[in-house]
GROMACS .gro file of C-alpha atoms in nm:
model
  368
    1UNK     CA    1  14.215  -7.605  -2.283
    2UNK     CA    2  14.447  -7.332  -2.139
    3UNK     CA    3  14.704  -7.443  -1.881
    4UNK     CA    4  14.855  -7.244  -1.596
    5UNK     CA    5  15.232  -7.188  -1.636
    6UNK     CA    6  15.377  -7.157  -1.286
    7UNK     CA    7  15.720  -7.103  -1.438
    8UNK     CA    8  15.580  -6.797  -1.618
    9UNK     CA    9  15.427  -6.619  -1.319
   10UNK     CA   10  15.104  -6.825  -1.317
   11UNK     CA   11  15.009  -6.694  -1.661
   12UNK     CA   12  14.768  -6.891  -1.881
   13UNK     CA   13  14.910  -7.061  -2.188
   14UNK     CA   14  14.686  -7.134  -2.485
   15UNK     CA   15  14.793  -7.435  -2.692
   16UNK     CA   16  14.664  -7.561  -3.025
   17UNK     CA   17  14.731  -7.919  -3.141
   18UNK     CA   18  14.668  -8.066  -3.483
   19UNK     CA   19  14.701  -8.443  -3.541
   20UNK     CA   20  14.857  -8.483  -3.198
   21UNK     CA   21  15.126  -8.218  -3.265
   22UNK     CA   22  15.156  -7.873  -3.106
   23UNK     CA   23  15.129  -7.613  -3.385
   24UNK     CA   24  15.070  -7.287  -3.193
   25UNK     CA   25  15.101  -7.146  -2.838
   26UNK     CA   26  15.040  -6.804  -2.679
   27UNK     CA   27  15.073  -6.668  -2.324
   28UNK     CA   28  14.800  -6.458  -2.158
   29UNK     CA   29  14.778  -6.287  -1.821
   30UNK     CA   30  14.740  -6.446  -1.479
   31UNK     CA   31  14.416  -6.492  -1.290
   32UNK     CA   32  14.169  -6.751  -1.177
   33UNK     CA   33  14.026  -7.027  -1.394
   34UNK     CA   34  13.721  -6.911  -1.590
   35UNK     CA   35  13.838  -6.555  -1.528
   36UNK     CA   36  13.893  -6.290  -1.802
   37UNK     CA   37  14.249  -6.400  -1.900
   38UNK     CA   38  14.155  -6.769  -1.902
   39UNK     CA   39  13.855  -6.693  -2.131
   40UNK     CA   40  14.079  -6.489  -2.365
   41UNK     CA   41  14.319  -6.785  -2.392
   42UNK     CA   42  14.033  -7.028  -2.460
   43UNK     CA   43  13.885  -6.800  -2.728
   44UNK     CA   44  14.229  -6.769  -2.893
   45UNK     CA   45  14.264  -7.150  -2.906
   46UNK     CA   46  13.924  -7.189  -3.071
   47UNK     CA   47  13.983  -6.912  -3.324
   48UNK     CA   48  14.334  -7.034  -3.413
   49UNK     CA   49  14.209  -7.391  -3.459
   50UNK     CA   50  13.931  -7.271  -3.693
   51UNK     CA   51  14.181  -7.072  -3.901
   52UNK     CA   52  14.418  -7.367  -3.929
   53UNK     CA   53  14.139  -7.597  -4.040
   54UNK     CA   54  14.042  -7.348  -4.313
   55UNK     CA   55  14.407  -7.289  -4.416
   56UNK     CA   56  14.616  -7.596  -4.322
   57UNK     CA   57  14.985  -7.533  -4.259
   58UNK     CA   58  15.208  -7.692  -4.522
   59UNK     CA   59  15.399  -7.990  -4.384
   60UNK     CA   60  15.731  -8.117  -4.506
   61UNK     CA   61  15.712  -8.457  -4.676
   62UNK     CA   62  15.897  -8.754  -4.530
   63UNK     CA   63  16.143  -8.882  -4.788
   64UNK     CA   64  16.195  -9.253  -4.850
   65UNK     CA   65  16.562  -9.222  -4.753
   66UNK     CA   66  16.476  -9.052  -4.421
   67UNK     CA   67  16.223  -9.327  -4.350
   68UNK     CA   68  16.485  -9.593  -4.430
   69UNK     CA   69  16.753  -9.435  -4.210
   70UNK     CA   70  16.524  -9.403  -3.908
   71UNK     CA   71  16.383  -9.753  -3.939
   72UNK     CA   72  16.719  -9.919  -4.002
   73UNK     CA   73  16.870  -9.741  -3.702
   74UNK     CA   74  16.588  -9.888  -3.494
   75UNK     CA   75  16.648 -10.237  -3.639
   76UNK     CA   76  17.024 -10.218  -3.587
   77UNK     CA   77  16.978 -10.137  -3.218
   78UNK     CA   78  16.727 -10.413  -3.151
   79UNK     CA   79  16.785 -10.700  -3.394
   80UNK     CA   80  17.060 -10.926  -3.520
   81UNK     CA   81  17.306 -10.831  -3.793
   82UNK     CA   82  17.139 -11.085  -4.023
   83UNK     CA   83  16.797 -10.923  -3.977
   84UNK     CA   84  16.945 -10.577  -4.032
   85UNK     CA   85  17.115 -10.691  -4.355
   86UNK     CA   86  16.790 -10.836  -4.491
   87UNK     CA   87  16.590 -10.520  -4.420
   88UNK     CA   88  16.869 -10.298  -4.555
   89UNK     CA   89  16.863 -10.503  -4.876
   90UNK     CA   90  16.488 -10.443  -4.916
   91UNK     CA   91  16.536 -10.065  -4.895
   92UNK     CA   92  16.826 -10.087  -5.140
   93UNK     CA   93  16.601 -10.262  -5.392
   94UNK     CA   94  16.333  -9.996  -5.338
   95UNK     CA   95  16.578  -9.707  -5.381
   96UNK     CA   96  16.711  -9.859  -5.702
   97UNK     CA   97  16.359  -9.875  -5.844
   98UNK     CA   98  16.208  -9.546  -5.719
   99UNK     CA   99  16.506  -9.316  -5.666
  100UNK     CA  100  16.464  -9.041  -5.404
  101UNK     CA  101  16.092  -8.980  -5.360
  102UNK     CA  102  15.853  -8.877  -5.085
  103UNK     CA  103  15.690  -9.159  -4.892
  104UNK     CA  104  15.347  -9.017  -4.976
  105UNK     CA  105  15.416  -9.101  -5.343
  106UNK     CA  106  15.439  -9.473  -5.260
  107UNK     CA  107  15.086  -9.606  -5.305
  108UNK     CA  108  14.958  -9.956  -5.379
  109UNK     CA  109  15.013  -9.899  -5.753
  110UNK     CA  110  15.380  -9.805  -5.702
  111UNK     CA  111  15.427 -10.094  -5.457
  112UNK     CA  112  15.294 -10.360  -5.695
  113UNK     CA  113  15.498 -10.226  -5.987
  114UNK     CA  114  15.813 -10.240  -5.776
  115UNK     CA  115  15.741 -10.590  -5.639
  116UNK     CA  116  15.638 -10.721  -5.982
  117UNK     CA  117  15.971 -10.607  -6.123
  118UNK     CA  118  16.157 -10.768  -5.832
  119UNK     CA  119  15.964 -11.091  -5.892
  120UNK     CA  120  16.048 -11.088  -6.262
  121UNK     CA  121  16.415 -10.995  -6.226
  122UNK     CA  122  16.494 -11.209  -5.922
  123UNK     CA  123  16.238 -11.450  -5.775
  124UNK     CA  124  15.912 -11.482  -5.588
  125UNK     CA  125  16.092 -11.542  -5.259
  126UNK     CA  126  16.298 -11.222  -5.298
  127UNK     CA  127  15.982 -11.023  -5.378
  128UNK     CA  128  15.802 -11.172  -5.078
  129UNK     CA  129  16.088 -11.090  -4.842
  130UNK     CA  130  16.092 -10.730  -4.968
  131UNK     CA  131  15.713 -10.714  -4.928
  132UNK     CA  132  15.735 -10.841  -4.570
  133UNK     CA  133  16.023 -10.614  -4.465
  134UNK     CA  134  15.896 -10.297  -4.629
  135UNK     CA  135  15.549 -10.371  -4.495
  136UNK     CA  136  15.691 -10.394  -4.142
  137UNK     CA  137  15.887 -10.072  -4.197
  138UNK     CA  138  15.569  -9.895  -4.312
  139UNK     CA  139  15.381 -10.002  -3.997
  140UNK     CA  140  15.672  -9.874  -3.786
  141UNK     CA  141  15.670  -9.542  -3.971
  142UNK     CA  142  15.297  -9.500  -3.907
  143UNK     CA  143  15.360  -9.530  -3.535
  144UNK     CA  144  15.686  -9.348  -3.484
  145UNK     CA  145  15.762  -9.098  -3.764
  146UNK     CA  146  15.598  -8.757  -3.740
  147UNK     CA  147  15.437  -8.656  -4.068
  148UNK     CA  148  15.433  -9.012  -4.205
  149UNK     CA  149  15.135  -9.059  -4.441
  150UNK     CA  150  14.842  -9.196  -4.241
  151UNK     CA  151  14.723  -9.432  -4.514
  152UNK     CA  152  14.691  -9.808  -4.541
  153UNK     CA  153  15.005 -10.012  -4.600
  154UNK     CA  154  15.070 -10.027  -4.978
  155UNK     CA  155  15.314 -10.320  -4.958
  156UNK     CA  156  15.086 -10.550  -4.761
  157UNK     CA  157  14.805 -10.467  -5.004
  158UNK     CA  158  14.998 -10.670  -5.264
  159UNK     CA  159  14.933 -11.045  -5.260
  160UNK     CA  160  15.224 -11.280  -5.197
  161UNK     CA  161  15.407 -11.419  -5.499
  162UNK     CA  162  15.439 -11.792  -5.577
  163UNK     CA  163  15.772 -11.937  -5.473
  164UNK     CA  164  15.966 -12.232  -5.608
  165UNK     CA  165  16.055 -12.380  -5.273
  166UNK     CA  166  16.303 -12.665  -5.260
  167UNK     CA  167  16.248 -12.722  -4.888
  168UNK     CA  168  16.510 -12.760  -4.622
  169UNK     CA  169  16.789 -13.001  -4.704
  170UNK     CA  170  16.813 -13.290  -4.457
  171UNK     CA  171  17.130 -13.494  -4.506
  172UNK     CA  172  17.094 -13.871  -4.468
  173UNK     CA  173  17.193 -13.981  -4.118
  174UNK     CA  174  17.474 -14.198  -4.254
  175UNK     CA  175  17.622 -13.894  -4.431
  176UNK     CA  176  17.634 -13.695  -4.108
  177UNK     CA  177  17.794 -13.977  -3.911
  178UNK     CA  178  18.050 -14.034  -4.188
  179UNK     CA  179  18.147 -13.666  -4.163
  180UNK     CA  180  18.146 -13.695  -3.783
  181UNK     CA  181  18.389 -13.989  -3.792
  182UNK     CA  182  18.613 -13.798  -4.032
  183UNK     CA  183  18.640 -13.500  -3.797
  184UNK     CA  184  18.895 -13.498  -3.517
  185UNK     CA  185  18.942 -13.334  -3.178
  186UNK     CA  186  18.749 -13.014  -3.120
  187UNK     CA  187  18.581 -13.039  -3.460
  188UNK     CA  188  18.419 -13.371  -3.372
  189UNK     CA  189  18.301 -13.236  -3.036
  190UNK     CA  190  18.150 -12.932  -3.208
  191UNK     CA  191  17.955 -13.156  -3.447
  192UNK     CA  192  17.830 -13.361  -3.152
  193UNK     CA  193  17.709 -13.043  -2.980
  194UNK     CA  194  17.544 -12.923  -3.301
  195UNK     CA  195  17.355 -13.250  -3.341
  196UNK     CA  196  17.258 -13.346  -2.986
  197UNK     CA  197  17.150 -12.990  -2.895
  198UNK     CA  198  16.984 -12.916  -3.233
  199UNK     CA  199  17.180 -12.592  -3.205
  200UNK     CA  200  17.228 -12.302  -3.440
  201UNK     CA  201  17.581 -12.207  -3.539
  202UNK     CA  202  17.587 -11.883  -3.335
  203UNK     CA  203  17.460 -12.062  -3.026
  204UNK     CA  204  17.751 -12.305  -3.040
  205UNK     CA  205  18.004 -12.029  -3.107
  206UNK     CA  206  17.872 -11.839  -2.799
  207UNK     CA  207  17.874 -12.146  -2.573
  208UNK     CA  208  18.092 -12.103  -2.263
  209UNK     CA  209  18.196 -12.350  -1.996
  210UNK     CA  210  17.966 -12.164  -1.756
  211UNK     CA  211  17.682 -12.284  -1.981
  212UNK     CA  212  17.779 -12.649  -1.932
  213UNK     CA  213  17.643 -12.797  -1.609
  214UNK     CA  214  17.804 -13.139  -1.578
  215UNK     CA  215  17.652 -13.199  -1.232
  216UNK     CA  216  17.302 -13.112  -1.347
  217UNK     CA  217  17.343 -13.285  -1.682
  218UNK     CA  218  17.232 -12.987  -1.888
  219UNK     CA  219  17.359 -12.724  -2.132
  220UNK     CA  220  17.244 -12.363  -2.166
  221UNK     CA  221  17.203 -12.208  -2.511
  222UNK     CA  222  17.140 -11.838  -2.577
  223UNK     CA  223  16.960 -11.704  -2.881
  224UNK     CA  224  16.820 -11.382  -3.025
  225UNK     CA  225  16.571 -11.568  -3.244
  226UNK     CA  226  16.287 -11.429  -3.034
  227UNK     CA  227  16.014 -11.169  -3.062
  228UNK     CA  228  16.186 -10.835  -3.009
  229UNK     CA  229  16.532 -10.998  -3.058
  230UNK     CA  230  16.598 -11.003  -2.683
  231UNK     CA  231  16.855 -11.255  -2.565
  232UNK     CA  232  16.687 -11.568  -2.430
  233UNK     CA  233  16.842 -11.859  -2.239
  234UNK     CA  234  16.727 -12.221  -2.262
  235UNK     CA  235  16.858 -12.520  -2.068
  236UNK     CA  236  16.867 -12.848  -2.261
  237UNK     CA  237  16.941 -13.202  -2.139
  238UNK     CA  238  17.297 -13.322  -2.189
  239UNK     CA  239  17.276 -13.668  -2.343
  240UNK     CA  240  17.549 -13.923  -2.246
  241UNK     CA  241  17.728 -13.899  -2.583
  242UNK     CA  242  17.755 -13.521  -2.554
  243UNK     CA  243  17.869 -13.538  -2.191
  244UNK     CA  244  18.146 -13.778  -2.293
  245UNK     CA  245  18.257 -13.555  -2.581
  246UNK     CA  246  18.256 -13.233  -2.375
  247UNK     CA  247  18.437 -13.398  -2.085
  248UNK     CA  248  18.709 -13.521  -2.320
  249UNK     CA  249  18.747 -13.179  -2.482
  250UNK     CA  250  18.768 -12.996  -2.149
  251UNK     CA  251  19.055 -13.223  -2.046
  252UNK     CA  252  19.241 -13.207  -2.377
  253UNK     CA  253  19.185 -12.845  -2.491
  254UNK     CA  254  19.519 -12.676  -2.567
  255UNK     CA  255  19.454 -12.377  -2.342
  256UNK     CA  256  19.209 -12.258  -2.080
  257UNK     CA  257  18.947 -12.027  -2.228
  258UNK     CA  258  18.600 -11.903  -2.139
  259UNK     CA  259  18.437 -12.037  -2.455
  260UNK     CA  260  18.394 -12.408  -2.514
  261UNK     CA  261  18.498 -12.387  -2.878
  262UNK     CA  262  18.789 -12.166  -2.970
  263UNK     CA  263  19.035 -12.087  -3.244
  264UNK     CA  264  19.335 -12.319  -3.220
  265UNK     CA  265  19.499 -12.227  -3.550
  266UNK     CA  266  19.807 -12.016  -3.478
  267UNK     CA  267  19.870 -11.926  -3.844
  268UNK     CA  268  19.947 -11.550  -3.856
  269UNK     CA  269  19.621 -11.384  -3.957
  270UNK     CA  270  19.408 -11.100  -3.825
  271UNK     CA  271  19.121 -11.343  -3.761
  272UNK     CA  272  19.336 -11.620  -3.613
  273UNK     CA  273  19.373 -11.541  -3.245
  274UNK     CA  274  19.425 -11.868  -3.053
  275UNK     CA  275  19.189 -11.901  -2.758
  276UNK     CA  276  18.929 -11.658  -2.897
  277UNK     CA  277  18.578 -11.782  -2.986
  278UNK     CA  278  18.479 -11.844  -3.345
  279UNK     CA  279  18.270 -11.588  -3.530
  280UNK     CA  280  18.251 -11.792  -3.850
  281UNK     CA  281  18.381 -12.112  -4.007
  282UNK     CA  282  18.287 -12.050  -4.367
  283UNK     CA  283  18.446 -12.352  -4.539
  284UNK     CA  284  18.465 -12.588  -4.243
  285UNK     CA  285  18.170 -12.815  -4.330
  286UNK     CA  286  18.245 -12.817  -4.701
  287UNK     CA  287  18.600 -12.938  -4.636
  288UNK     CA  288  18.482 -13.208  -4.394
  289UNK     CA  289  18.217 -13.333  -4.637
  290UNK     CA  290  18.466 -13.357  -4.922
  291UNK     CA  291  18.716 -13.536  -4.699
  292UNK     CA  292  18.445 -13.786  -4.603
  293UNK     CA  293  18.339 -13.817  -4.971
  294UNK     CA  294  17.988 -13.693  -4.886
  295UNK     CA  295  17.793 -13.521  -5.165
  296UNK     CA  296  17.601 -13.300  -5.177
  297UNK     CA  297  17.789 -13.118  -4.908
  298UNK     CA  298  17.584 -12.965  -4.626
  299UNK     CA  299  17.627 -12.689  -4.371
  300UNK     CA  300  17.580 -12.639  -3.998
  301UNK     CA  301  17.206 -12.569  -4.015
  302UNK     CA  302  17.138 -12.893  -4.202
  303UNK     CA  303  17.254 -13.075  -3.887
  304UNK     CA  304  16.972 -12.902  -3.698
  305UNK     CA  305  16.730 -13.020  -3.969
  306UNK     CA  306  16.858 -13.376  -3.929
  307UNK     CA  307  16.820 -13.366  -3.550
  308UNK     CA  308  16.459 -13.245  -3.579
  309UNK     CA  309  16.370 -13.522  -3.824
  310UNK     CA  310  16.556 -13.782  -3.615
  311UNK     CA  311  16.361 -13.688  -3.302
  312UNK     CA  312  16.039 -13.702  -3.504
  313UNK     CA  313  16.118 -14.049  -3.638
  314UNK     CA  314  16.207 -14.167  -3.289
  315UNK     CA  315  15.854 -14.082  -3.181
  316UNK     CA  316  15.909 -13.753  -2.997
  317UNK     CA  317  15.588 -13.555  -2.981
  318UNK     CA  318  15.557 -13.215  -3.145
  319UNK     CA  319  15.580 -13.021  -2.818
  320UNK     CA  320  15.901 -13.207  -2.729
  321UNK     CA  321  16.062 -13.127  -3.064
  322UNK     CA  322  15.950 -12.767  -3.014
  323UNK     CA  323  16.145 -12.754  -2.686
  324UNK     CA  324  16.457 -12.895  -2.849
  325UNK     CA  325  16.437 -12.648  -3.138
  326UNK     CA  326  16.340 -12.371  -2.892
  327UNK     CA  327  16.061 -12.235  -3.108
  328UNK     CA  328  15.819 -11.997  -2.939
  329UNK     CA  329  15.514 -12.166  -3.093
  330UNK     CA  330  15.425 -12.520  -3.197
  331UNK     CA  331  15.304 -12.392  -3.535
  332UNK     CA  332  15.660 -12.277  -3.612
  333UNK     CA  333  15.788 -12.626  -3.534
  334UNK     CA  334  15.517 -12.781  -3.751
  335UNK     CA  335  15.613 -12.560  -4.047
  336UNK     CA  336  15.979 -12.638  -3.980
  337UNK     CA  337  15.918 -13.014  -3.994
  338UNK     CA  338  15.705 -12.981  -4.306
  339UNK     CA  339  15.988 -12.786  -4.467
  340UNK     CA  340  16.214 -13.080  -4.383
  341UNK     CA  341  15.983 -13.310  -4.577
  342UNK     CA  342  15.794 -13.456  -4.281
  343UNK     CA  343  15.426 -13.546  -4.325
  344UNK     CA  344  15.274 -13.473  -3.987
  345UNK     CA  345  14.966 -13.681  -4.073
  346UNK     CA  346  15.189 -13.988  -4.061
  347UNK     CA  347  15.314 -13.923  -3.708
  348UNK     CA  348  15.214 -14.264  -3.573
  349UNK     CA  349  15.369 -14.449  -3.865
  350UNK     CA  350  15.690 -14.247  -3.836
  351UNK     CA  351  15.704 -14.299  -3.460
  352UNK     CA  352  15.682 -14.676  -3.506
  353UNK     CA  353  15.951 -14.688  -3.774
  354UNK     CA  354  16.298 -14.793  -3.668
  355UNK     CA  355  16.603 -14.579  -3.724
  356UNK     CA  356  16.951 -14.716  -3.781
  357UNK     CA  357  17.294 -14.616  -3.661
  358UNK     CA  358  17.391 -14.377  -3.385
  359UNK     CA  359  17.120 -14.132  -3.492
  360UNK     CA  360  16.856 -14.382  -3.379
  361UNK     CA  361  16.934 -14.358  -3.008
  362UNK     CA  362  16.639 -14.229  -2.806
  363UNK     CA  363  16.751 -13.906  -2.641
  364UNK     CA  364  16.476 -13.652  -2.587
  365UNK     CA  365  16.466 -13.610  -2.211
  366UNK     CA  366  16.177 -13.365  -2.192
  367UNK     CA  367  15.931 -13.649  -2.146
  368UNK     CA  368  15.616 -13.712  -2.352
   0.00000   0.00000   0.00000
């Protein structure tokens, strides 16, 4: 339908769109609607549209590399570095297999050949991650890339591959507490925070004293493990053991800093800046485990697994464990516990079982 262009002296503009994209425009004279110039513009639109349908304009193909660049730029701006790295890896695998091709050449046949090869050369889990990430990238391209092939998703058309899952490792409680007793000073306090808050490594590294409410008896954790990767805050109860540990550390820390846990090593190194927050502690847990003669060694996230299982054995209900783990849905928590070797059908039996040592103390102050 022609539109009046006031910026062009009230002349009528004829516009032709194909697949939601403007492909042709033309200006006609001024006048009233349904007048001679308006009818000329309308007739031109109809004639031009008919000609284009008979002789479609050639469109430039979207290349796989252009698709990857646009999607990865989107991911980098909205998601964590870990998520970006995983999706970048999926495109790297695809590029190695296909080379530089047009997206329209990637059909279900090409997708299954690529994923089959990935399954054979690496593993089912690697193939499934590539399937998931490239499938998500395809759906994004359908919505946001002009000229992207409007066909069904070839990656999600491929069935998932079998995986040899070993489950999540849950260290025995006595192993954790042996490592805890071996640690000293700030390191011991960090382990206490990891365990009693069921925290992820990044959440502990980001923790500031403003997040610790001694008067209210609670601690605030921030995470990007959310839909859309937006930063979310959650307040968790501060159990007595954690309050004692944090109070001691605040009094005995070597310097005043915004973050609760900070680099104290003054060895000359570009990453050793005393008072700055940690960004990684790659060999920290391995060294502590070996010092405590604990094998197999375990990492930070295994402490979160242990806390989830400990709460479960203490009789905490699923929705309470969900709040501690800060999952957005109970089904995620259920899968998490199953991955830790918990049989949810035996909830009553597990709730009635007794737990030994410090890990057996009942601290899940959400109620229920």
